[in-house]
Short mmCIF file of C-alpha atoms in Angstrom, two decimals:
data_model
loop_
_atom_site.label_atom_id
_atom_site.label_comp_id
_atom_site.label_asym_id
_atom_site.label_seq_id
_atom_site.Cartn_x
_atom_site.Cartn_y
_atom_site.Cartn_z
CA MET A 1 35.44 -21.81 -6.35
CA LEU A 2 34.16 -18.53 -7.37
CA ARG A 3 30.73 -18.24 -8.90
CA SER A 4 29.59 -15.59 -11.34
CA VAL A 5 27.10 -13.18 -10.13
CA PRO A 6 24.07 -12.44 -12.45
CA PHE A 7 24.39 -8.98 -13.88
CA SER A 8 21.02 -7.62 -12.51
CA LEU A 9 21.85 -8.90 -9.07
CA ALA A 10 25.20 -7.16 -9.23
CA ILE A 11 23.37 -3.85 -10.03
CA GLY A 12 20.96 -4.37 -7.19
CA VAL A 13 23.70 -4.99 -4.64
CA ALA A 14 25.60 -1.91 -5.80
CA ALA A 15 22.39 0.17 -5.44
CA LEU A 16 21.86 -1.16 -1.97
CA ALA A 17 25.41 -0.23 -1.09
CA LEU A 18 24.84 3.38 -2.38
CA ILE A 19 21.66 3.74 -0.31
CA ALA A 20 23.43 2.37 2.77
CA THR A 21 25.96 5.24 2.38
CA GLY A 22 23.22 7.87 2.04
CA VAL A 23 23.64 8.15 -1.69
CA THR A 24 20.48 7.54 -3.77
CA PRO A 25 21.01 6.19 -7.31
CA ALA A 26 19.83 8.53 -9.89
CA LEU A 27 16.76 7.28 -11.88
CA ALA A 28 16.54 7.78 -15.61
CA ALA A 29 14.02 10.65 -16.33
CA PRO A 30 11.26 9.63 -18.68
CA PRO A 31 11.47 11.05 -22.00
CA PRO A 32 9.60 14.29 -22.55
CA SER A 33 6.18 14.13 -24.36
CA PRO A 34 6.59 15.51 -28.00
CA VAL A 35 5.78 19.11 -28.77
CA ILE A 36 2.32 19.23 -30.52
CA VAL A 37 1.98 22.95 -31.23
CA ALA A 38 4.85 25.52 -31.06
CA GLY A 39 4.52 29.24 -32.08
CA VAL A 40 4.56 32.87 -31.11
CA ALA A 41 1.74 34.86 -29.56
CA TYR A 42 1.30 38.65 -30.20
CA ASP A 43 -0.60 41.42 -28.60
CA PRO A 44 -3.13 43.44 -30.61
CA ASP A 45 -0.58 46.33 -31.25
CA GLY A 46 1.84 43.88 -33.01
CA SER A 47 4.39 43.44 -30.35
CA THR A 48 5.13 39.89 -28.96
CA ALA A 49 3.17 38.91 -25.97
CA ASP A 50 4.75 39.33 -22.54
CA ALA A 51 6.24 36.46 -20.68
CA GLY A 52 3.97 34.32 -18.74
CA GLN A 53 0.68 34.62 -20.94
CA VAL A 54 -1.34 31.44 -20.88
CA VAL A 55 -1.80 29.60 -24.18
CA THR A 56 -4.29 26.58 -24.20
CA LEU A 57 -4.72 23.74 -26.55
CA THR A 58 -8.43 23.03 -26.53
CA ALA A 59 -9.97 19.82 -28.17
CA TRP A 60 -13.42 20.24 -29.59
CA PRO A 61 -15.82 17.33 -29.81
CA ALA A 62 -16.31 15.63 -33.09
CA ALA A 63 -19.01 16.75 -35.74
CA ALA A 64 -21.93 14.77 -34.37
CA ALA A 65 -21.73 16.38 -30.89
CA LEU A 66 -21.25 19.88 -32.17
CA ALA A 67 -24.10 19.61 -34.76
CA ALA A 68 -26.47 18.49 -31.91
CA LEU A 69 -25.78 21.59 -29.73
CA GLY A 70 -28.64 24.00 -29.31
CA ASN A 71 -28.18 27.71 -29.21
CA GLY A 72 -26.87 28.82 -25.73
CA ALA A 73 -25.40 25.25 -25.04
CA PRO A 74 -21.75 25.36 -23.90
CA VAL A 75 -19.36 23.37 -26.03
CA PRO A 76 -17.98 20.38 -24.03
CA THR A 77 -14.38 21.13 -24.92
CA LEU A 78 -11.17 19.68 -23.33
CA VAL A 79 -8.08 21.54 -22.30
CA ALA A 80 -5.58 19.16 -23.87
CA GLY A 81 -2.61 21.07 -23.00
CA ARG A 82 -1.25 24.38 -21.37
CA ALA A 83 1.87 26.47 -21.88
CA VAL A 84 3.04 30.07 -20.87
CA THR A 85 4.74 32.35 -23.18
CA ASP A 86 8.47 33.21 -22.85
CA ALA A 87 10.17 36.53 -23.11
CA ASN A 88 9.77 36.44 -26.74
CA GLY A 89 6.10 35.46 -26.78
CA GLY A 90 7.05 31.82 -27.81
CA PHE A 91 5.24 28.81 -26.54
CA GLU A 92 5.20 24.89 -26.72
CA LEU A 93 2.25 22.88 -26.23
CA ARG A 94 2.08 19.22 -25.24
CA TYR A 95 -0.77 16.91 -24.69
CA SER A 96 -1.49 16.58 -20.85
CA ASP A 97 -3.44 13.55 -21.05
CA PRO A 98 -3.19 11.66 -24.38
CA ALA A 99 -5.65 9.00 -23.35
CA ALA A 100 -8.41 11.51 -22.88
CA LEU A 101 -8.34 12.45 -26.53
CA ALA A 102 -10.06 9.27 -27.72
CA ALA A 103 -13.50 10.69 -26.77
CA TYR A 104 -12.83 13.72 -29.09
CA ALA A 105 -11.64 11.86 -32.24
CA ASP A 106 -13.87 11.35 -35.30
CA VAL A 107 -14.08 8.09 -37.28
CA ASN A 108 -10.69 8.75 -38.78
CA GLY A 109 -8.80 9.45 -35.56
CA ILE A 110 -8.79 13.27 -36.32
CA VAL A 111 -9.24 15.64 -33.44
CA ASP A 112 -9.98 19.40 -34.01
CA PHE A 113 -8.26 21.69 -31.80
CA THR A 114 -7.98 25.40 -31.23
CA VAL A 115 -5.01 27.21 -29.82
CA ASP A 116 -6.31 29.87 -27.51
CA SER A 117 -4.70 33.02 -26.09
CA THR A 118 -5.97 36.19 -24.33
CA ALA A 119 -2.63 38.01 -24.60
CA GLY A 120 -3.22 41.87 -24.69
CA GLY A 121 -6.87 41.43 -23.50
CA SER A 122 -8.10 40.07 -26.98
CA VAL A 123 -9.14 36.52 -27.52
CA THR A 124 -7.30 34.64 -30.22
CA SER A 125 -8.46 31.30 -31.31
CA TYR A 126 -6.70 29.34 -34.07
CA GLY A 127 -8.02 26.08 -35.53
CA LEU A 128 -6.09 23.06 -36.51
CA ALA A 129 -6.54 19.35 -36.73
CA ARG A 130 -4.34 16.46 -35.63
CA THR A 131 -4.51 12.75 -36.24
CA ILE A 132 -3.96 10.57 -33.33
CA SER A 133 -3.94 6.60 -33.50
CA SER A 134 -6.76 5.62 -35.84
CA THR A 135 -8.58 3.19 -33.63
CA ALA A 136 -9.19 2.77 -29.81
CA ALA A 137 -7.10 -0.31 -29.71
CA ALA A 138 -4.16 1.40 -31.47
CA ARG A 139 -4.38 4.39 -29.15
CA SER A 140 -4.45 2.02 -26.06
CA SER A 141 -1.52 0.15 -27.46
CA ALA A 142 0.43 3.27 -28.05
CA ILE A 143 -0.31 4.65 -24.58
CA ALA A 144 0.63 1.24 -22.97
CA SER A 145 3.98 0.96 -24.85
CA GLY A 146 4.86 4.61 -24.21
CA ALA A 147 4.78 5.46 -27.88
CA PRO A 148 3.23 8.92 -28.80
CA VAL A 149 -0.46 8.68 -29.51
CA ASP A 150 0.18 11.43 -32.07
CA ALA A 151 3.32 10.73 -34.06
CA ALA A 152 3.34 13.73 -36.40
CA GLY A 153 5.75 16.60 -35.95
CA ALA A 154 4.79 19.82 -34.32
CA THR A 155 2.48 22.20 -35.90
CA THR A 156 3.80 25.93 -36.08
CA VAL A 157 1.04 28.52 -35.25
CA THR A 158 1.22 32.32 -35.00
CA LEU A 159 -1.45 33.90 -32.84
CA ARG A 160 -2.12 37.41 -34.12
CA PRO A 161 -5.19 38.87 -32.37
CA THR A 162 -7.59 41.41 -33.91
CA VAL A 163 -7.77 44.69 -32.10
CA ARG A 164 -10.76 44.76 -29.62
CA PRO A 165 -13.04 47.74 -30.25
CA ALA A 166 -13.29 50.22 -27.19
CA SER A 167 -16.87 49.45 -26.78
CA VAL A 168 -16.06 45.81 -25.78
CA SER A 169 -13.70 46.66 -22.90
CA VAL A 170 -12.69 43.98 -20.44
CA ALA A 171 -9.94 46.18 -18.79
CA GLY A 172 -8.60 44.64 -15.60
CA VAL A 173 -10.23 41.35 -16.03
CA SER A 174 -8.36 38.16 -16.86
CA LEU A 175 -10.20 36.07 -19.60
CA ALA A 176 -7.77 33.12 -19.39
CA ARG A 177 -9.86 30.24 -18.13
CA GLU A 178 -7.25 28.87 -15.67
CA SER A 179 -6.81 32.34 -13.97
CA ALA A 180 -10.54 33.58 -14.33
CA ALA A 181 -11.66 31.37 -11.55
CA ALA A 182 -9.71 33.24 -9.04
CA ALA A 183 -11.43 36.44 -10.24
CA GLY A 184 -14.78 34.81 -10.13
CA THR A 185 -15.08 35.01 -13.91
CA VAL A 186 -15.60 31.86 -16.21
CA CYS A 187 -15.35 32.00 -19.91
CA ALA A 188 -16.32 29.19 -22.36
CA TRP A 189 -17.31 28.65 -26.00
CA VAL A 190 -21.06 28.57 -26.36
CA ALA A 191 -23.22 27.73 -29.50
CA ILE A 192 -25.21 30.81 -30.54
CA GLU A 193 -26.47 30.38 -34.04
CA THR A 194 -26.94 27.66 -36.79
CA ILE A 195 -25.92 29.44 -39.96
CA GLY A 196 -27.25 26.42 -42.23
CA ASN A 197 -25.80 24.28 -45.05
CA ARG A 198 -23.29 25.98 -47.25
CA TRP A 199 -21.68 24.88 -50.44
CA VAL A 200 -18.01 23.74 -50.16
CA THR A 201 -15.65 22.71 -52.95
CA VAL A 202 -14.25 19.26 -52.51
CA GLY A 203 -12.65 18.50 -55.89
CA GLY A 204 -12.51 19.43 -59.57
CA ALA A 205 -11.58 18.27 -63.10
CA THR A 206 -11.13 19.30 -66.71
CA THR A 207 -12.10 17.08 -69.55
CA VAL A 208 -12.05 17.10 -73.27
CA SER A 209 -13.93 15.45 -76.18
CA GLY A 210 -13.47 11.74 -75.74
CA ALA A 211 -12.81 11.78 -72.00
CA THR A 212 -15.10 11.19 -69.08
CA ALA A 213 -14.32 12.16 -65.33
CA THR A 214 -16.23 10.76 -62.40
CA PHE A 215 -15.84 11.93 -58.82
CA LYS A 216 -16.83 10.13 -55.76
CA PHE A 217 -16.82 11.69 -52.34
CA THR A 218 -16.92 8.58 -50.12
CA SER A 219 -18.02 7.85 -46.65
CA GLY A 220 -15.13 8.79 -44.21
CA ALA A 221 -13.65 11.45 -46.58
CA SER A 222 -12.26 14.25 -44.67
CA THR A 223 -12.58 17.97 -45.70
CA THR A 224 -10.35 20.67 -44.10
CA ILE A 225 -12.30 23.92 -44.06
CA GLY A 226 -11.32 27.33 -42.92
CA MET A 227 -12.60 29.00 -39.81
CA GLY A 228 -13.32 32.65 -39.01
CA LEU A 229 -12.66 34.68 -35.87
CA SER A 230 -14.05 38.07 -34.95
CA SER A 231 -13.51 40.35 -31.93
CA ALA A 232 -15.84 43.09 -33.41
CA GLY A 233 -19.18 41.14 -33.07
CA PRO A 234 -21.09 38.09 -34.13
CA ASN A 235 -21.97 39.43 -37.62
CA GLY A 236 -18.87 41.01 -38.79
CA GLY A 237 -15.19 41.56 -38.60
CA TYR A 238 -14.28 37.98 -39.25
CA THR A 239 -10.75 36.98 -40.33
CA ALA A 240 -9.41 33.60 -41.30
CA SER A 241 -8.21 31.83 -38.29
CA GLY A 242 -6.94 28.27 -38.98
CA THR A 243 -9.05 25.32 -40.14
CA SER A 244 -11.45 22.55 -38.92
CA THR A 245 -11.68 19.08 -40.35
CA VAL A 246 -14.92 17.28 -40.92
CA SER A 247 -15.28 13.72 -42.08
CA SER A 248 -18.33 12.72 -44.12
CA THR A 249 -20.76 10.12 -42.88
CA SER A 250 -22.18 9.04 -46.28
CA SER A 251 -20.99 8.80 -49.87
CA VAL A 252 -21.79 11.18 -52.82
CA THR A 253 -21.21 10.31 -56.53
CA PHE A 254 -21.15 13.41 -58.81
CA PRO A 255 -22.56 13.36 -62.27
CA ALA A 256 -19.99 12.19 -64.89
CA LEU A 257 -18.19 15.14 -66.53
CA THR A 258 -17.91 14.78 -70.21
CA GLY A 259 -16.83 16.73 -73.34
CA ALA A 260 -14.77 19.90 -73.12
CA ALA A 261 -15.51 21.28 -69.68
CA THR A 262 -13.96 22.41 -66.53
CA ARG A 263 -16.01 21.90 -63.30
CA ASN A 264 -15.81 22.15 -59.57
CA PHE A 265 -17.31 19.51 -57.54
CA ARG A 266 -19.18 20.98 -54.43
CA THR A 267 -21.21 19.35 -51.59
CA GLN A 268 -22.62 20.94 -48.48
CA PHE A 269 -21.56 21.14 -44.82
CA LEU A 270 -23.52 22.63 -41.85
CA PHE A 271 -21.96 25.57 -40.23
CA LYS A 272 -22.41 27.15 -36.87
CA LYS A 273 -21.44 30.27 -34.88
CA PHE A 274 -20.01 30.17 -31.40
CA ALA A 275 -19.19 32.92 -28.77
CA ASN A 276 -16.57 33.10 -26.23
CA ARG A 277 -18.97 34.08 -23.30
CA CYS A 278 -17.78 35.19 -19.83
CA SER A 279 -19.68 35.51 -16.68
CA ASN A 280 -19.92 38.41 -14.22
CA GLY A 281 -21.65 40.58 -16.74
CA ILE A 282 -18.75 40.67 -19.14
CA GLY A 283 -20.75 38.77 -22.03
CA ASP A 284 -19.37 37.63 -25.31
CA VAL A 285 -15.78 38.74 -26.06
CA ALA A 286 -15.09 36.74 -29.34
CA TRP A 287 -17.02 34.98 -32.03
CA GLN A 288 -15.97 32.14 -34.11
CA VAL A 289 -17.67 30.48 -37.26
CA ARG A 290 -16.86 26.76 -38.09
CA PRO A 291 -18.19 23.67 -40.03
CA VAL A 292 -19.66 21.13 -37.70
CA SER A 293 -20.95 18.27 -39.88
CA PHE A 294 -21.29 16.95 -43.45
CA ALA A 295 -24.65 17.65 -45.05
CA GLY A 296 -24.44 16.14 -48.56
CA GLY A 297 -25.76 17.30 -51.92
CA THR A 298 -24.08 17.92 -55.27
CA SER A 299 -23.36 20.98 -57.38
CA THR A 300 -20.98 21.31 -60.40
CA PRO A 301 -20.33 24.99 -61.30
CA SER A 302 -18.18 25.96 -64.16
CA ALA A 303 -14.64 26.83 -63.36
CA ILE A 304 -11.47 28.06 -65.12
CA ALA A 305 -9.08 25.36 -66.29
CA PRO A 306 -5.85 25.48 -64.38
CA THR A 307 -2.44 25.31 -65.78
CA ALA A 308 -1.19 21.73 -66.00
CA THR A 309 2.21 20.73 -67.52
CA HIS A 310 2.93 17.36 -65.83
CA CYS A 311 1.60 15.06 -68.58
CA THR A 312 1.36 11.29 -69.41
CA PRO A 313 -0.34 9.77 -72.52
CA TYR A 314 -3.39 7.26 -72.35
CA GLN A 315 -4.52 5.21 -75.14
CA ALA A 316 -8.27 4.94 -76.20
CA GLY A 317 -9.99 2.43 -73.84
CA ALA A 318 -7.72 3.30 -70.89
CA ILE A 319 -8.88 4.16 -67.36
CA PHE A 320 -7.04 6.22 -64.72
CA ASN A 321 -8.13 6.18 -61.07
CA THR A 322 -6.73 8.11 -58.06
CA SER A 323 -7.58 8.38 -54.48
CA ASN A 324 -5.38 11.19 -53.71
CA ALA A 325 -3.68 11.80 -50.39
CA THR A 326 -4.13 15.51 -50.71
CA ALA A 327 -6.61 16.83 -53.35
CA GLN A 328 -6.88 20.50 -54.45
CA THR A 329 -6.99 23.48 -52.19
CA SER A 330 -9.61 26.07 -53.11
CA ALA A 331 -8.93 29.57 -51.64
CA SER A 332 -12.64 30.53 -51.49
CA GLY A 333 -14.00 27.05 -51.46
CA ALA A 334 -16.43 27.56 -48.61
CA SER A 335 -19.21 30.03 -49.41
CA LEU A 336 -19.71 32.10 -46.35
CA ALA A 337 -19.33 35.71 -47.65
CA ALA A 338 -23.00 36.33 -47.44
CA ASP A 339 -23.16 35.31 -43.79
CA VAL A 340 -19.99 36.55 -42.19
CA GLY A 341 -18.26 38.67 -44.96
CA ILE A 342 -15.57 36.30 -46.11
CA ASN A 343 -15.28 32.82 -47.78
CA PHE A 344 -13.20 30.11 -46.22
CA THR A 345 -10.60 27.82 -47.71
CA SER A 346 -11.39 24.13 -48.40
CA GLN A 347 -9.20 20.96 -49.18
CA SER A 348 -10.40 17.45 -49.46
CA GLY A 349 -8.71 14.02 -49.86
CA TYR A 350 -7.19 14.37 -46.35
CA ASN A 351 -7.45 10.69 -45.77
CA SER A 352 -7.47 9.26 -49.34
CA ALA A 353 -11.29 8.72 -49.46
CA THR A 354 -11.95 10.94 -52.46
CA ASP A 355 -12.03 8.88 -55.77
CA LEU A 356 -11.54 10.57 -59.22
CA THR A 357 -11.73 8.34 -62.39
CA PHE A 358 -10.93 9.42 -66.00
CA ALA A 359 -12.08 7.12 -68.87
CA PHE A 360 -10.65 7.70 -72.28
CA ALA A 361 -12.73 6.87 -75.39
CA GLN A 362 -9.97 8.56 -77.40
CA ALA A 363 -6.32 8.91 -76.97
CA HIS A 364 -5.43 11.86 -74.79
CA SER A 365 -2.94 13.12 -72.22
CA LEU A 366 -3.72 13.56 -68.59
CA CYS A 367 -1.76 16.30 -66.95
CA GLY A 368 -1.19 17.25 -63.24
CA THR A 369 -1.09 20.88 -61.93
CA ASN A 370 1.93 20.33 -59.62
CA ALA A 371 3.06 16.87 -60.28
CA ASN A 372 2.47 13.78 -62.49
CA PRO A 373 -1.20 12.66 -62.41
CA PRO A 374 -0.81 9.99 -59.59
CA LEU A 375 0.35 12.60 -57.14
CA ALA A 376 -1.23 15.77 -58.54
CA ALA A 377 -3.60 18.10 -56.65
CA ARG A 378 -5.83 18.78 -59.73
CA LEU A 379 -6.07 16.79 -63.04
CA VAL A 380 -6.64 18.16 -66.69
CA ALA A 381 -7.32 15.96 -69.67
CA LYS A 382 -5.90 17.41 -72.89
#
């Protein structure tokens, strides 16, 4: 009587038969890790970078570690991924070791990165933030199951360097970290100056008579702030070059806004200056300014009421509260012009930890600038 053979056993027997005849069964290739950053690198003259230029995804430590660095101390960064440009200057970066990112994440699972290139002999460093699994347990579970530790889509980046002045010549010397070792030259980011606490806009509101707005910037709130990069020197020539995200470590409640008024809500962050420093007498070849930690404080300067046409009515005695996933973006929200010549952008509400409440003593409409109030970037009582 014939007996059925288990399917798994049958597969195993077939595989053994193939091996016996000298044919090795093909193993399924593991799925490729997801692309984290994709983009195009350019030379200072505006042409796309040559093929084979190294682009590095660099993880920066969380705020507490950056804030504690003394002047001259190297930044303990992590090379989180590498790629080389194709014939059109294009590149794709993937995490080389997702498990290693846990040590660089802040309380919200946010990791600050720079995308670094030395195409054309000019250092380009573009800042961005990515959110990995929010807890250590979640990251371990994702890695163990083969799931991506960072499930968001790829970030698109364009690397356009500023022109290096002739007085800072590094002709014939490769500044890429991975090739510099062969030439005996090592380059790394180093803390060089603490700029100090500077005001950053983290929210805003417009009220009318009979309406009161209260804004809370709670512990764990994340603010995405612009960064500046210079190839001209530590004190000038800065241009906007991506963003850095800092999570607050305490809560701030701003004074209630009443009557007919438009105000911005500002608090302070600590900013530092960093240099890309190379050995063998080359010295500093690029400079970067970025926020490193939340400092606190409150300021409510007057502002111009924005246009808001997405309105809904509220009766007297009603209360509206929102913890917006994405609060307003301020084009010059971080006040650094007196320090480095430009102000930086700012955006809060990154992780729904800002809280804005409107209380109506009289019937009014509440209007959003870009959507109805529950989803709007900024709110105006009318």
